[in-house]
Amino acid sequence: MKNQFQVYNTLSRKKEVFKPLHPGKVGLYVCGPTVYGKAHLGHARPAVTFDLLFRYLKHLGYKVRYVRNITDVGHLANDADEGEDKIAKKARLDELEPMEIVQIYTNDYHKNMEKLNVLPPSIEPRATGHIMEQIATVEKILDSGYAYESNGSVYFDVEKYAKDHPYGQLSGRKIEDMQSNTRALEGQDEKHSPLDFAIWKKAAPEHIMRWSSKWSDGFPGWHLECTAMSSKYLGDTFDIHGGGMDLIFPHHEAEIAQSKAAFGHNSVRYWMHNNMITLNGQKMGKSLGNAISLDDFFDGNHPLLEKAYTPMTIRFFMLTAHYRSTLDFSNEALQAAEKGLERLLKAVETLEQIQPDKQSTINITELKSKCYAAMDDDMNSPIAIAHLFDGVKIINSISDKKASISSTDLEELKSLYATFIFDLFGLQKVETKSDSNSSAYEGAIDLLLQLRMEAKANKDWATSDKIRDELTKLGFEVKDTKDGFSWELK
RNA sequence: GGUCUCUUGGCCGAGUGGCUAGGCAGCGGUCUGCAAAACCGCGUACGGCGGUUCGAAUCCGCCAGAGACCUCCA
């Protein structure tokens, strides 16, 4: 199949045909979470978005090295380059070691990503595990002349850099505007300009997360870790860098400047950014206090949630919107997604039971190429899903004997659905347990429904309806079929 | 205040200079003892006002509203 996979590059602001640096191989770096709190719906968006990218690239035959970091130091809680480290702050509040905090929330993140069926990345480096590399990167930047030491801290010299190189390209802002608009913050006399950002920060005496360096006992600046770790594992030029749109400025802009200073050229070939999840039209963010944790979604334990939602509902919900669009959370939308997913998965089951005919009255090749065309168009998962729903009608019609399918087409259709729904979209069927207990229980329900069949045959509608209605009350869905019945526990 | 983006039918969400997705909800029909499920049909939406055009929801301008970034955030 000839694929022209196009991705939207934030840097050029247009869709570009994706061509890897090295044929057959892709280097992908995505900004992971800062682990100082529970994973929330906002974390799931980039995870699912870039999981889809990871899966699609692999499906296209690329060997992908996917690096997604864990930020466990350097991310400050307050205004730029001042204030407490996020991890250290949480550690102080909870009376734990910073690394205990890191472990607790890294575990929480992993647990939830697994539930969402987000594949683990190839490498998941931690900032604290790469202090040496970050110190080396600081040295390179100092050597380039685009950084200066001040009172034990090292700052990136944005104004000097901006004279020689474009600064602000990714976020589309001009240095002059930034200079006139930057808020004056206290305690920044160490910096030449408020635009400068720390790449190494001297630790205050009470600061517990600290490492020694030639400049001071301190810690690396937040932006630095991604530059140091991406270059270590993917080389100083690599294919795709992803993350949330809120990271474009200053984080990714700073990364561009750092790598240009350290390596003399741009590192990233394609910048991809997912949009935000909104709640009542406003961004869902930890700092805004409106982030709902993934645990809450799965348990239904939150005042804003009408019920619990399964990880697959959340995942499908995200895939029904394009990754570059904001997606507004609501119970109504989530429940619509839940039912839609159910319809889709039921069709996959139906597909398994379809018997082929001599000829097809339907066009599978066309359906297939439409699905791929949607994915090739900057991963337009909502369009691909729409086509899959068109296919659901086809599947159900065949099942109802209103259309027919040849055995070749049937295999093609099965493979298409398996590929898109399970391999690419990463959706999973609800597991039905088949141990000895459950087979006994299934036998009992079957027995009841057999009795109902007999009642029906005798036109004993009262008994028949009683069995069905009581089972319905218990949460079973009973359906009459051509040759008998079917049931499932809702 | 600066920069940028968005505004689609009851809800969610694609898309795009003419052929006007899809899901959920709703209505009508087929099937069924009745249901459920499924299938068929139905709603002609694109913030407002102008302009460009043979033709705009899609391009341009203005207005209104919302949001994002500018400070930590996925």
GROMACS .gro file of C-alpha atoms (C1' of nucleotides) in nm, chain A residues 42-43 75-76 80 86 173 181 222 244 246-247 249 276-277 281 283-284 287 320-322 325 328 332 339 343 380 383 386 389-390 396 400 402 461 464-465 468 479-480, chain B residues 1-6 10-16 21-26 29-41 66-74:
model
   82
   42GLY     CA    1  -0.542   1.590   3.070
   43HIS     CA    2  -0.252   1.347   3.093
   75HIS     CA    3   0.986   2.177   3.758
   76LEU     CA    4   0.917   2.472   3.981
   80ALA     CA    5   0.965   3.128   3.646
   86LYS     CA    6   0.697   2.069   4.249
  173ARG     CA    7   0.584   3.535   1.897
  181ASN     CA    8   0.509   4.224   2.784
  222TRP     CA    9   1.313   2.217   3.354
  244GLY     CA   10   0.061   1.922   2.476
  246ASP     CA   11   0.046   2.429   2.644
  247LEU     CA   12   0.410   2.331   2.632
  249PHE     CA   13   0.583   2.824   2.508
  276MET     CA   14  -0.642   2.042   2.546
  277ILE     CA   15  -0.937   1.880   2.717
  281GLY     CA   16  -1.528   2.535   2.795
  283LYS     CA   17  -0.899   2.406   3.002
  284MET     CA   18  -0.877   2.118   3.245
  287SER     CA   19  -0.325   2.430   3.849
  320THR     CA   20  -1.369   1.060   1.827
  321ALA     CA   21  -1.216   1.407   1.821
  322HIS     CA   22  -0.914   1.512   1.617
  325SER     CA   23  -0.903   2.011   1.844
  328ASP     CA   24  -1.501   1.930   2.575
  332GLU     CA   25  -2.355   1.346   2.784
  339LYS     CA   26  -2.283   0.363   2.343
  343ARG     CA   27  -2.212  -0.060   1.886
  380ASN     CA   28  -0.786   1.192   1.146
  383ILE     CA   29  -1.310   1.031   1.013
  386ALA     CA   30  -1.704   0.741   1.091
  389PHE     CA   31  -1.947   0.301   1.156
  390ASP     CA   32  -2.050   0.293   0.792
  396ASN     CA   33  -2.531  -0.581   1.035
  400ASP     CA   34  -2.951  -0.982   0.859
  402LYS     CA   35  -2.984  -0.811   0.346
  461TRP     CA   36  -4.657  -1.525   2.735
  464SER     CA   37  -4.207  -1.601   2.902
  465ASP     CA   38  -4.226  -1.233   2.987
  468ARG     CA   39  -3.726  -1.202   3.054
  479LYS     CA   40  -3.279  -1.077   2.284
  480ASP     CA   41  -3.483  -1.314   2.072
  491G      C1'   42  -0.275   4.487   2.765
  492G      C1'   43  -0.002   4.177   2.367
  493U      C1'   44  -0.009   3.734   2.039
  494C      C1'   45  -0.302   3.355   1.848
  495U      C1'   46  -0.723   3.034   1.788
  496C      C1'   47  -1.215   2.904   1.782
  500G      C1'   48  -3.109   1.884   2.094
  501C      C1'   49  -2.577   1.712   2.253
  502C      C1'   50  -2.069   1.560   2.093
  503G      C1'   51  -1.796   1.622   1.689
  504A      C1'   52  -1.568   1.595   1.125
  505G      C1'   53  -1.524   1.867   0.693
  506U      C1'   54  -1.498   2.212   0.312
  511A      C1'   55  -1.925   1.289   0.776
  512G      C1'   56  -2.026   0.999   1.188
  513G      C1'   57  -2.193   0.899   1.690
  514C      C1'   58  -2.561   0.991   2.081
  515A      C1'   59  -3.059   1.151   2.159
  516G      C1'   60  -3.554   1.209   1.890
  519G      C1'   61  -4.156   0.244   0.938
  520U      C1'   62  -3.997  -0.304   0.878
  521C      C1'   63  -3.928  -0.735   1.183
  522U      C1'   64  -4.140  -0.950   1.657
  523G      C1'   65  -4.690  -1.263   2.042
  524C      C1'   66  -4.498  -0.809   2.286
  525A      C1'   67  -4.016  -0.624   2.346
  526A      C1'   68  -3.496  -0.563   2.264
  527A      C1'   69  -3.146  -0.555   1.884
  528A      C1'   70  -3.094  -0.473   1.378
  529C      C1'   71  -3.229  -0.250   0.917
  530C      C1'   72  -3.482   0.155   0.622
  531G      C1'   73  -3.649   0.663   0.617
  556A      C1'   74  -1.562   3.201   2.394
  557G      C1'   75  -1.088   3.009   2.471
  558A      C1'   76  -0.544   2.942   2.471
  559C      C1'   77  -0.056   3.137   2.544
  560C      C1'   78   0.216   3.550   2.748
  561U      C1'   79   0.372   3.238   3.476
  562C      C1'   80   0.370   2.613   3.661
  563C      C1'   81   0.025   2.315   3.360
  564A      C1'   82  -0.060   1.743   2.917
   0.00000   0.00000   0.00000
